[in-house]
Coordinates of C-alpha atoms and ligand atoms in Angstrom, one line a residue:
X1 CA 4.1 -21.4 16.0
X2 CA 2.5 -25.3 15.3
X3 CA -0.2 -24.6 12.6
X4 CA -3.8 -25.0 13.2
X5 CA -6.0 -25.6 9.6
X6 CA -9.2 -24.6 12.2
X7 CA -7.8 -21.2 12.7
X8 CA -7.5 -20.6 8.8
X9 CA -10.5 -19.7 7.2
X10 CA -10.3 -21.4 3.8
X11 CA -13.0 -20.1 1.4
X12 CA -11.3 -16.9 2.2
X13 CA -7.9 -18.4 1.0
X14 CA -10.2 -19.9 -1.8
X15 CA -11.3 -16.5 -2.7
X16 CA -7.1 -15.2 -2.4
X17 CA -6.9 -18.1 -5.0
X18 CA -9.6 -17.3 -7.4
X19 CA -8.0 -18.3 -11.3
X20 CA -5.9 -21.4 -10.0
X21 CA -7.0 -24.8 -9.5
X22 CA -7.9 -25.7 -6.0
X23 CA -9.2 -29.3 -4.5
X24 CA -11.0 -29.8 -1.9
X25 CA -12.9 -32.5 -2.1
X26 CA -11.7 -35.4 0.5
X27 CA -11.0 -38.5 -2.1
X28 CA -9.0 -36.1 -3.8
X29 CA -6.7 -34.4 -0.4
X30 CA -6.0 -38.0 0.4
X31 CA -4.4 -38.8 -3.4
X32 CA -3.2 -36.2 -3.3
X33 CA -1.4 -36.1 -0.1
X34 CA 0.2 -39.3 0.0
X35 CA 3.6 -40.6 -1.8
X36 CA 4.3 -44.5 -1.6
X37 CA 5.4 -44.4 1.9
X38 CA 3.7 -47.6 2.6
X39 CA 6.6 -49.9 1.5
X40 CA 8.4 -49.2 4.8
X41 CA 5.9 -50.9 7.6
X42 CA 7.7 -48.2 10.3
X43 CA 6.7 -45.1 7.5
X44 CA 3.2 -46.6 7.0
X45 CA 2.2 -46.4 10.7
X46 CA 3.8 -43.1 10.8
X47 CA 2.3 -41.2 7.9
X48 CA -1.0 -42.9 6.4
X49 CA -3.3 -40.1 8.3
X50 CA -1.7 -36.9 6.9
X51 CA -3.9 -35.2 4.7
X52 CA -3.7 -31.6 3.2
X53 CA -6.0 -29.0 3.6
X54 CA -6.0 -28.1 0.1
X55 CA -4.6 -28.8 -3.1
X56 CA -3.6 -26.3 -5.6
X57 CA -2.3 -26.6 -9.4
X58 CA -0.6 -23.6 -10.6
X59 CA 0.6 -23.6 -14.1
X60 CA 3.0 -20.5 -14.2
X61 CA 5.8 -19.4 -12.3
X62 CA 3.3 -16.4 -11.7
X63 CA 0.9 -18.5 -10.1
X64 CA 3.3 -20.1 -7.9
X65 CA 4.3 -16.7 -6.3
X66 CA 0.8 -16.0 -5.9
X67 CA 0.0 -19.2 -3.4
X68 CA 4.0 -18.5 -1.8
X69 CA 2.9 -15.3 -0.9
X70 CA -0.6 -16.2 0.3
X71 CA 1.0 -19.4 2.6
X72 CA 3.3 -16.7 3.8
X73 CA 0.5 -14.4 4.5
X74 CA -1.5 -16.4 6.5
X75 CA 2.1 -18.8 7.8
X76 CA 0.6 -21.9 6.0
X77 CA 2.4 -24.6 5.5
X78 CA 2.9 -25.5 1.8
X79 CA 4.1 -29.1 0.8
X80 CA 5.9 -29.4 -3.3
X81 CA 4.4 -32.3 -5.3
X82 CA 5.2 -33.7 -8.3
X83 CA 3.7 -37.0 -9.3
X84 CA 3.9 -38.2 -5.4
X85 CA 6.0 -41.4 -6.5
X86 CA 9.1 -40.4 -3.7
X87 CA 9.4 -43.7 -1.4
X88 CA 9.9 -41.7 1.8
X89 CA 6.6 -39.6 2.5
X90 CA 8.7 -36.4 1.0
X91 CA 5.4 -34.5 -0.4
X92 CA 3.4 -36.1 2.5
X93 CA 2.2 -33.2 4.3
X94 CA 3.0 -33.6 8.1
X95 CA 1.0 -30.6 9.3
X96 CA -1.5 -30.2 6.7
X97 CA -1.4 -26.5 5.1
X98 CA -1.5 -26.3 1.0
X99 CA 0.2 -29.2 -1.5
X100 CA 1.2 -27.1 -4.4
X101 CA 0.6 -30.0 -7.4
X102 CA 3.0 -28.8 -10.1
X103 CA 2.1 -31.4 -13.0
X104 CA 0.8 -28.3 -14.6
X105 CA 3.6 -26.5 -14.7
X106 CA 5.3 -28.5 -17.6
X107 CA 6.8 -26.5 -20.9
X108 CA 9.8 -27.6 -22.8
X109 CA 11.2 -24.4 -23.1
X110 CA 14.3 -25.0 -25.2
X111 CA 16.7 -27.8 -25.8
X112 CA 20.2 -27.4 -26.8
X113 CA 23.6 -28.0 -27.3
X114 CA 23.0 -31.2 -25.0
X115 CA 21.0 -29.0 -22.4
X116 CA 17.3 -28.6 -21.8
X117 CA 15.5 -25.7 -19.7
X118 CA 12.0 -27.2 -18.6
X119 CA 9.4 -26.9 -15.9
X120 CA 9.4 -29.2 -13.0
X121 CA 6.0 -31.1 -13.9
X122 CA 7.6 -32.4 -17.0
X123 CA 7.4 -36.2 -17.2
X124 CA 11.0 -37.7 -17.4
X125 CA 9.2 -40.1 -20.5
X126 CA 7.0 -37.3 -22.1
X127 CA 10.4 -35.2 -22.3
X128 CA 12.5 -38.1 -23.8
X129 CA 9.6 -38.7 -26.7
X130 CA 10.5 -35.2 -27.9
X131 CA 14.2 -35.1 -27.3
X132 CA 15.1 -38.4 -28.9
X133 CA 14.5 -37.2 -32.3
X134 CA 17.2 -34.4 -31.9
X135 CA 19.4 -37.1 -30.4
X136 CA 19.3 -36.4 -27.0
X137 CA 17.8 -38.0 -23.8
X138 CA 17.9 -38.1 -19.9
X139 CA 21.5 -38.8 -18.5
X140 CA 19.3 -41.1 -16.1
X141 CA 15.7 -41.5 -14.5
X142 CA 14.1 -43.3 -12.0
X143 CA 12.5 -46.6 -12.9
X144 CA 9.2 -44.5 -12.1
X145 CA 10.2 -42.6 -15.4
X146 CA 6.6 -43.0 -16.5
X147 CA 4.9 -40.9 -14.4
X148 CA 7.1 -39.0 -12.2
X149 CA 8.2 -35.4 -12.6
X150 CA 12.1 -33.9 -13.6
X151 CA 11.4 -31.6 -10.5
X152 CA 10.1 -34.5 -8.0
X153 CA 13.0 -36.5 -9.1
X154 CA 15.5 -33.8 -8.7
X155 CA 13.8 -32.5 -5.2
X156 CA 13.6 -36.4 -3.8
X157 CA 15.5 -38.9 -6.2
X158 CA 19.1 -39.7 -6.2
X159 CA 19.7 -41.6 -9.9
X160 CA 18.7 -45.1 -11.6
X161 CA 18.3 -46.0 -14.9
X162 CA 21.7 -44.2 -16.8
X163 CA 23.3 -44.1 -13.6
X164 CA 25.9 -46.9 -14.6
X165 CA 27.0 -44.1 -16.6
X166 CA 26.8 -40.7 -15.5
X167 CA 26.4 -41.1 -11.7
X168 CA 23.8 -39.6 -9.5
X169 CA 22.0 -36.6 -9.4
X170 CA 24.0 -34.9 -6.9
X171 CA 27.1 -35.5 -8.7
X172 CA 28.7 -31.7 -10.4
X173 CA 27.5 -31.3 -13.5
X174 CA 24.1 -33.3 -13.8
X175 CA 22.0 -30.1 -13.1
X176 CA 23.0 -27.0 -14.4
X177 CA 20.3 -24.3 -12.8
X178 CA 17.5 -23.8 -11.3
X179 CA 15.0 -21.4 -10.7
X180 CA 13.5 -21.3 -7.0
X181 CA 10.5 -19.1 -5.6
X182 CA 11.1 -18.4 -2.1
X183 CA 9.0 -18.1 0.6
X184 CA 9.8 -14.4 2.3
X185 CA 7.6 -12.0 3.4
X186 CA 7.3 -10.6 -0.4
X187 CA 8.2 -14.3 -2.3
X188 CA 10.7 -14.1 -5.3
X189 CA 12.5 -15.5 -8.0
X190 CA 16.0 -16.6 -7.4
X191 CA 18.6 -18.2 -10.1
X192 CA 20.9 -20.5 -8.5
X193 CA 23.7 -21.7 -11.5
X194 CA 27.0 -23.9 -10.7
X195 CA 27.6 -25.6 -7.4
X196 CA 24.8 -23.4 -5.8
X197 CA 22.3 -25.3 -7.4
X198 CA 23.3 -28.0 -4.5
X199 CA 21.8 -26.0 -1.8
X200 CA 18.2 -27.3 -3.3
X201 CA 19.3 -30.0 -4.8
X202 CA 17.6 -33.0 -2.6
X203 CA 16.0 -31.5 -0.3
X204 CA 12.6 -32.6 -0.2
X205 CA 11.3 -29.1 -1.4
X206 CA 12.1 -27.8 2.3
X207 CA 14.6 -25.0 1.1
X208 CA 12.0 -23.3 -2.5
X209 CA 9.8 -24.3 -4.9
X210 CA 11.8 -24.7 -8.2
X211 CA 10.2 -23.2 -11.0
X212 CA 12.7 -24.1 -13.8
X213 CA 15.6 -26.5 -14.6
X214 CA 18.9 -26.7 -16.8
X215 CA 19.6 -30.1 -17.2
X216 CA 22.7 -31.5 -19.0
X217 CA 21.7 -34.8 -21.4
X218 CA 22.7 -37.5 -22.5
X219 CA 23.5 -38.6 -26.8
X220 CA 20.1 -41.2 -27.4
X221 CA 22.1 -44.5 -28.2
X222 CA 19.7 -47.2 -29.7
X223 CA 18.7 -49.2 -26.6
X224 CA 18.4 -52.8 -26.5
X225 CA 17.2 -54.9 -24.1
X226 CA 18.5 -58.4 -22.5
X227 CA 17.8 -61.0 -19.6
X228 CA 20.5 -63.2 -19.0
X229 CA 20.4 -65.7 -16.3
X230 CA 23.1 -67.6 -14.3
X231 CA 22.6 -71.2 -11.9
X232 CA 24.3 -68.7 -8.9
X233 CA 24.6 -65.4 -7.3
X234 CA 27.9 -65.3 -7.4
X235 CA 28.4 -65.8 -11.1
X236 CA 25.8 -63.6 -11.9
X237 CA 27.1 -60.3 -9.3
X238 CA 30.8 -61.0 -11.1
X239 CA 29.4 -60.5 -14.5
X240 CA 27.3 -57.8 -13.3
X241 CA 30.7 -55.9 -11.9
X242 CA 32.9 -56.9 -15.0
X243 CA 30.0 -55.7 -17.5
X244 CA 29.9 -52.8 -15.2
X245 CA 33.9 -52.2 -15.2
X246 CA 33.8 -52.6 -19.4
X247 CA 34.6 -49.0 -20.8
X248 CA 33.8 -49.6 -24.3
X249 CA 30.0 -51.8 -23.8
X250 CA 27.9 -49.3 -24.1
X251 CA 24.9 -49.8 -21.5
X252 CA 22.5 -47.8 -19.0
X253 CA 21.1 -50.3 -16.8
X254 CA 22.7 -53.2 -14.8
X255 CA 20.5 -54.6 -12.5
X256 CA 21.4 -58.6 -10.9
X257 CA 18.6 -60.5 -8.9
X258 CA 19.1 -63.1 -6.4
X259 CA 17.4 -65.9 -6.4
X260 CA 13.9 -66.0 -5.5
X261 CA 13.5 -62.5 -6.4
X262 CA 13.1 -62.8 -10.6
X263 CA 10.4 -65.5 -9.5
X264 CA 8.3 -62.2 -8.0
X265 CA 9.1 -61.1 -11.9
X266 CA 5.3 -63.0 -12.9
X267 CA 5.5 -61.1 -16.9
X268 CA 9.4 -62.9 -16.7
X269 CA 8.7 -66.1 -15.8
X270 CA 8.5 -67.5 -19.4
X271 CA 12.2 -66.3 -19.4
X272 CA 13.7 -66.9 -16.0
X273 CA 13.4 -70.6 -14.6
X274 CA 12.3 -71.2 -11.2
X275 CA 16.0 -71.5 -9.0
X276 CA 18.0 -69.2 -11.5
X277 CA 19.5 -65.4 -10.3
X278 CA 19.7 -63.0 -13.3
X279 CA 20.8 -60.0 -14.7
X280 CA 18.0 -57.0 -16.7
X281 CA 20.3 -55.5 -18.8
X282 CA 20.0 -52.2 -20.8
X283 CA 22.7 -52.0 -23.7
X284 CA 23.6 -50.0 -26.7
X285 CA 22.3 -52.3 -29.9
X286 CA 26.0 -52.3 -31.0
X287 CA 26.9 -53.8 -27.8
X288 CA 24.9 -56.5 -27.8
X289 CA 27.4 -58.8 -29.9
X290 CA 30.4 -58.7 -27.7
X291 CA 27.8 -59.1 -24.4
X292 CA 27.9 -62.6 -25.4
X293 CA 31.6 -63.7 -25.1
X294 CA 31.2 -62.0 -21.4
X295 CA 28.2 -63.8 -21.1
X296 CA 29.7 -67.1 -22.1
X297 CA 32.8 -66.4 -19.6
X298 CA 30.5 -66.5 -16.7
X299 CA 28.3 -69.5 -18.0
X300 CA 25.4 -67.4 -18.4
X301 CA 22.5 -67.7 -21.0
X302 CA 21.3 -64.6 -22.8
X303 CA 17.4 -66.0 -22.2
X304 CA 15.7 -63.2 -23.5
X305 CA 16.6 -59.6 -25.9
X306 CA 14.6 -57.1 -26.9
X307 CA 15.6 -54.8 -30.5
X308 CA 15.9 -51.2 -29.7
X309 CA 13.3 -51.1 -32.6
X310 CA 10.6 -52.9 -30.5
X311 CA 11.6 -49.9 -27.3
X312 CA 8.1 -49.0 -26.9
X313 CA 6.5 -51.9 -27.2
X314 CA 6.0 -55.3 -24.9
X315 CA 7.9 -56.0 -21.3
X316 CA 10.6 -52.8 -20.3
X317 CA 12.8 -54.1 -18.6
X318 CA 13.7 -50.7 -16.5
X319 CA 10.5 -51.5 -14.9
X320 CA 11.3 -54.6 -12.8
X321 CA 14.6 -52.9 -11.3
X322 CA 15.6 -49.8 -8.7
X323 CA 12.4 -50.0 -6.6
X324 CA 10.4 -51.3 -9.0
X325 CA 11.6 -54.7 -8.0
X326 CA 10.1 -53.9 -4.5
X327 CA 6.7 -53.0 -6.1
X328 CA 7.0 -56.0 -7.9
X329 CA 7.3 -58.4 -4.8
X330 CA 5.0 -56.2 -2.1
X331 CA 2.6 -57.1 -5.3
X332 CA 2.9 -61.0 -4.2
X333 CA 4.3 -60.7 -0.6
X334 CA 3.0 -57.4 1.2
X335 CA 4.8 -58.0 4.1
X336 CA 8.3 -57.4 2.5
X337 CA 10.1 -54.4 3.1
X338 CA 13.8 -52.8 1.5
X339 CA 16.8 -51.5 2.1
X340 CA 19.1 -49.1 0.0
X341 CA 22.6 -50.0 -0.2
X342 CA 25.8 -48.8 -0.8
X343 CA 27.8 -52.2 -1.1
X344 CA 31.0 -50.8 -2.4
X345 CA 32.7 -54.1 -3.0
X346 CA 31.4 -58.1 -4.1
X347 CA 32.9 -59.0 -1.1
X348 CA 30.8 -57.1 1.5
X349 CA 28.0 -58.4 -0.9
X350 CA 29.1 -61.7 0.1
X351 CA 29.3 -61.0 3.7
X352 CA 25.4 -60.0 4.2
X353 CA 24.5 -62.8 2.4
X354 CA 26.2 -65.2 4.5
X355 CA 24.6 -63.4 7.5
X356 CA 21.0 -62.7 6.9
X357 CA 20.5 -66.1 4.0
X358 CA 17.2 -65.5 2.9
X359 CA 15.7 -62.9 5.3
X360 CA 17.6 -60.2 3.4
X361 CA 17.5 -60.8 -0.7
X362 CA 20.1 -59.4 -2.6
X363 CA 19.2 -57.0 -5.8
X364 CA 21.6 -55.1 -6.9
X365 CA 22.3 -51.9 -9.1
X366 CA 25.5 -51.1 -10.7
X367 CA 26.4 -47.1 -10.6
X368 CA 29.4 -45.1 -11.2
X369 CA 30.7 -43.1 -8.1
X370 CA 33.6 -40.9 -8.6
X371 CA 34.8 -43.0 -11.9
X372 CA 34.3 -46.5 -10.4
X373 CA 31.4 -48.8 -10.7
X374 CA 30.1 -50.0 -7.6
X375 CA 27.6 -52.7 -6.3
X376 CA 24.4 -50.8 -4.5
X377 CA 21.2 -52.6 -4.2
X378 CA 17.8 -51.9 -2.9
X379 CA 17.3 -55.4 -1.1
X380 CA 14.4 -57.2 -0.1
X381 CA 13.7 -58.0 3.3
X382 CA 11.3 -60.1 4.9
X383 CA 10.3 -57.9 8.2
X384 CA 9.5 -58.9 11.5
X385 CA 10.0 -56.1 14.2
X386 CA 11.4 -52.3 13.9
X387 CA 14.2 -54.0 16.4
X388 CA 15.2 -56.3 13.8
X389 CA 14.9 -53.7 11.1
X390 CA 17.5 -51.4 13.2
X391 CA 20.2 -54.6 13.8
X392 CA 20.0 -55.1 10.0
X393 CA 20.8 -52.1 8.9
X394 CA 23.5 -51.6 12.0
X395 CA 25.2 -54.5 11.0
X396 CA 25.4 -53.3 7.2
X397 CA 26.9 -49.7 8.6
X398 CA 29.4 -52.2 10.9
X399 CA 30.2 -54.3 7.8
X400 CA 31.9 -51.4 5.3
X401 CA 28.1 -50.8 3.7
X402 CA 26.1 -47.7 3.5
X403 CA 22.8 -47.6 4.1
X404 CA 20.3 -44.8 2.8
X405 CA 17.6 -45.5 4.9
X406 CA 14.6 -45.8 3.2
X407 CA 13.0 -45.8 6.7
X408 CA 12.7 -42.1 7.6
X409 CA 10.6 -39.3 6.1
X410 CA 13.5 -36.9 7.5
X411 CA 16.0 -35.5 5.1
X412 CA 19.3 -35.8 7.1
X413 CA 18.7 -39.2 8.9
X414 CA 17.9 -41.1 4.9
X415 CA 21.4 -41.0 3.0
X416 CA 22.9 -38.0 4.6
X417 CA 23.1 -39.0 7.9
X418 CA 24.7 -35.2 8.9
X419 CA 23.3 -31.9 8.7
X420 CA 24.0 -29.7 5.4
X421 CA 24.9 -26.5 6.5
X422 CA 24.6 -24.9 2.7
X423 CA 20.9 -26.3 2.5
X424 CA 20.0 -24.9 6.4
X425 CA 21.6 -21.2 5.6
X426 CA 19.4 -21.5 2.1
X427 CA 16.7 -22.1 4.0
X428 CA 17.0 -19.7 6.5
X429 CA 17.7 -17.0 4.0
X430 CA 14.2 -17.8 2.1
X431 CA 12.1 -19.5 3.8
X432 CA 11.9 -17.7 7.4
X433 CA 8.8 -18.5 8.3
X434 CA 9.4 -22.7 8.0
X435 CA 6.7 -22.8 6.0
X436 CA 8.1 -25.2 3.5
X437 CA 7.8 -29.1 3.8
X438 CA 7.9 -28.8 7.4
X439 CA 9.0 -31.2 10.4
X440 CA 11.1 -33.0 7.2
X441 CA 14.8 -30.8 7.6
X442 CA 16.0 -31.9 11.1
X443 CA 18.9 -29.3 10.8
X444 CA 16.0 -26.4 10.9
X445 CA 13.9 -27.8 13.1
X446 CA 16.3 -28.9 16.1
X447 CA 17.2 -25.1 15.6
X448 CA 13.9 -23.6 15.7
X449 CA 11.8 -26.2 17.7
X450 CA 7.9 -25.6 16.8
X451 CA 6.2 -23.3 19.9
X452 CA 2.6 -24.7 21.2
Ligands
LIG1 C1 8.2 -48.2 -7.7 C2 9.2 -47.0 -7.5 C3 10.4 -47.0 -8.1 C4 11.3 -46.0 -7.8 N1 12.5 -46.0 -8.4 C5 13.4 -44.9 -8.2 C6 14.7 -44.9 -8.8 O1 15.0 -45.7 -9.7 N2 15.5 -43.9 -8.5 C7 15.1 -42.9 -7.7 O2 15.9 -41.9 -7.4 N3 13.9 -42.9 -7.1 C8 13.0 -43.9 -7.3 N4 11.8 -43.9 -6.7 C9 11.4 -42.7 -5.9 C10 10.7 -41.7 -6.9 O3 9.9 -42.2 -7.9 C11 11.6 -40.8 -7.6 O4 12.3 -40.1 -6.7 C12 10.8 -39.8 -8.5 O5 11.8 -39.1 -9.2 C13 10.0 -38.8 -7.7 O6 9.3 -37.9 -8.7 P1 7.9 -37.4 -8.4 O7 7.6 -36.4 -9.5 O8 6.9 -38.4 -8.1 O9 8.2 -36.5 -7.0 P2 7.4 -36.4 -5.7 O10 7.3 -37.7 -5.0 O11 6.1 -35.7 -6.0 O12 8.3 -35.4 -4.9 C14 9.6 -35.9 -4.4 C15 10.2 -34.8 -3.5 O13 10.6 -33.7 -4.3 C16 9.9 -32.5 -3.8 N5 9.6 -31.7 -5.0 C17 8.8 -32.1 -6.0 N6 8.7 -31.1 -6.9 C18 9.5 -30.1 -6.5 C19 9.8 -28.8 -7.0 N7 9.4 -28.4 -8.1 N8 10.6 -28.0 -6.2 C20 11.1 -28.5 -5.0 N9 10.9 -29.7 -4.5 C21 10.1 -30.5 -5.2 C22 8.7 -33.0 -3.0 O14 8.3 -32.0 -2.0 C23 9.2 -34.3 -2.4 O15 9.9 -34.0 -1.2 C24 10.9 -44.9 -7.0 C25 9.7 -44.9 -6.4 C26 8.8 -46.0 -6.6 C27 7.4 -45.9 -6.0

């Protein structure tokens, strides 16, 4: 059945709710309800109206069963949120219903051996500040790592900052368990360890609400920081790969602008001239030293480094790479919109540019995919028509590339691009009712269209 908020009578689901935080007011709903869908121009017409009907901030596992099984009592729809920074409308409530906020669900339960159990509301940098003292970090985080959540990033994200390294999230071993409250006529706890962790593993909340995480981490290395900037592309996406390729330079972020993109970089400009592509550059302190033969190979300049004792202070690099660099340039230029790429080789890097010139500008991110480091990118594009969009990315898909289309709010039709039947038989196992996130899993509802 389509939900209807008028047939709900809230103060009495108020009332149900009595002991856990619940917003109402109308400024709030609409925070609170949107994500930054806005830099896709197709997702910004589609989504800027939705609005919850209320907002609720549980901060136990308790608590969370206690709004699961009122949702399921009364067949609302109820939408996960962490911090709301997912690019693709994911917590944006299509049919209104409850947004369950879990900031407030956020212990550090335990930390060892290289593994730490924690709530989803736990800030990826909050967590760091306590685990780096024991020697331990996040294999890899968003560049959002300020503010978003390990359970947003694990429901929505797919890697970043580390990734050079240890992959992407949905890679077999970067998340140990979970725990998932389900939404069945009497809502429960269920421990999912293993490979069946990957049946809510990305997926947009649609399939549970986790409660609790194991996550595998990473041994803190003193992180420096460098710009280094090259006269071309070319020079600069070689370096980029070969740095990539280098087993023993220790590093977590390799990240290579095009020309005019670093010029959007206005608290870089002191560092990167006006004409001049460049790599941001996270390294091991130790590594810094041999970084400057390579550098010297591909006539680079090192233009700018930061000590890993200076980390917390001044410019951060992370911050003006993965989509980051997008926020960076909307800032100047609202009309541009992105792409996420799977490149694969230089050389299909080299075909798009020849195609699209400046009406597609080339970012990209180094990341390991089964043991080889590959050119990705999330690049810029200056948008004229959805038509256009569509050829763009066509001709990327015709051209050995991979796109994750950062166009879509629906699961399957982003980087999937096919149905998961693991994820759909999870869902249909817990949450009968399609109650969670819905109109987002086009797997569940092709199979159980809505009814007027
Ligand atoms: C400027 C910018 C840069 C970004 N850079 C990156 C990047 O480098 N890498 C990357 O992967 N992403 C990136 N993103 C996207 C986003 O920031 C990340 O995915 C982030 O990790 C989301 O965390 P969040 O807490 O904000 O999650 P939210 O946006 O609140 O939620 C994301 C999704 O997860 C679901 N969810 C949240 N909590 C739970 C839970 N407990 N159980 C089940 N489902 C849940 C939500 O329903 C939603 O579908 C970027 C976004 C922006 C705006």
């Amino acid at each position: 059945m389509t939900f209807t908020a008028a047939s709900i009578n809230w103060d009495a689901i108020a009332t149900e709710l009595a002991g856990i935080e619940a917003i109402a007011d109308p400024n709030q709903l609409t925070k609170l309800s949107l994500d930054y869908y806005d830099f896709s121009p197709i997702l910004a017409a589609q989504l800027g109206h939705k609005r919850a009907n209320l907002v609720v901030r549980p901060t136990t596992e308790a608590e969370v069963l206690r709004v699961a099984q009122v949702c399921v009592n009364h067949r609302i729809p109820l939408t996960v949120r962490g911090a709301g920074t997912g690019n693709y409308g994911q917590c944006i409530p299509l049919d209104g219903g409850i947004v369950v906020d879990l900031t407030k669900l956020n212990a550090i339960h335990w930390l060892k051996g290289g593994v730490a159990c924690v709530d989803p509301g736990v800030r990826l940098a909050t967590f760091d500040k306590q685990a780096r003292p024991q020697g331990w970090e996040w294999r890899m985080y968003p560049s959002t790592y300020r503010t978003a959540t390990i359970g947003g990033f694990i429901g929505g994200g797919s890697g970043g900052i580390g990734s050079i390294t240890y992959g992407q999230l949905r890679d077999r071993g970067n998340l140990h368990a979970v725990r998932v409250v389900t939404l069945e006529d009497t809502p429960r706890v269920l421990e999912l360890r293993g490979d069946a962790v990957q049946q809510v593993n990305h997926a947009y909340g649609t399939n549970g609400i986790i409660t609790q995480l194991e996550v595998p981490l990473a041994p803190a290395y003193d992180w420096a920081e460098a710009i280094v900037t090259f006269d071309d592309f070319a020079a600069a996406a070689q370096f980029g790969q070969t740095l990539s390729d280098a087993d023993a330079l220790i590093k977590k972020l390799v990240s290579i602008h095009a020309d005019p993109i670093p010029q959007y970089f206005a608290a870089l400009q002191t560092y990167i001239p006006a004409g001049k592509s460049c790599a941001l550059l996270i390294l091991a302190e130790s590594s810094l030293a041999p970084l400057q033969d390579l550098v010297a190979e591909f006539n680079g300049a090192i233009a700018y480094t930061k000590p890993a004792t200076d980390a917390q202070k001044g410019i951060n690099l992370a911050e003006f790479t993965w989509n980051h660099t997008t926020l960076h340039a909307r800032a100047v230029d609202p009309t541009l919109t992105y792409l996420q790429t799977f490149f694969f080789t230089l050389e299909n890097v080299d075909k798009m540019i020849r195609e699209f010139g400046d009406e597609v500008m080339v970012h990209l991110e180094f990341l390991r995919v089964n043991g080889k480091a590959i050119p990705a990118g999330l690049q810029l594009v200056r948008y004229s028509t959805p038509e256009r969009l569509n050829e763009i990315i066509h001709y990327h898909e015709a051209n050995g590339c991979a796109i994750a289309n950062p166009h879509t709010y629906i699961l399957e039709d982003g980087g999937r691009k096919v149905i998961d039947p693991v994820q759909l038989a999870f869902k249909e196992q817990v949450d009968p009712y399609g109650l969670l996130n819905p109109g987002k899993m086009r797997a569940w509802f092709e199979k159980y269209p809505p009814t007027a």
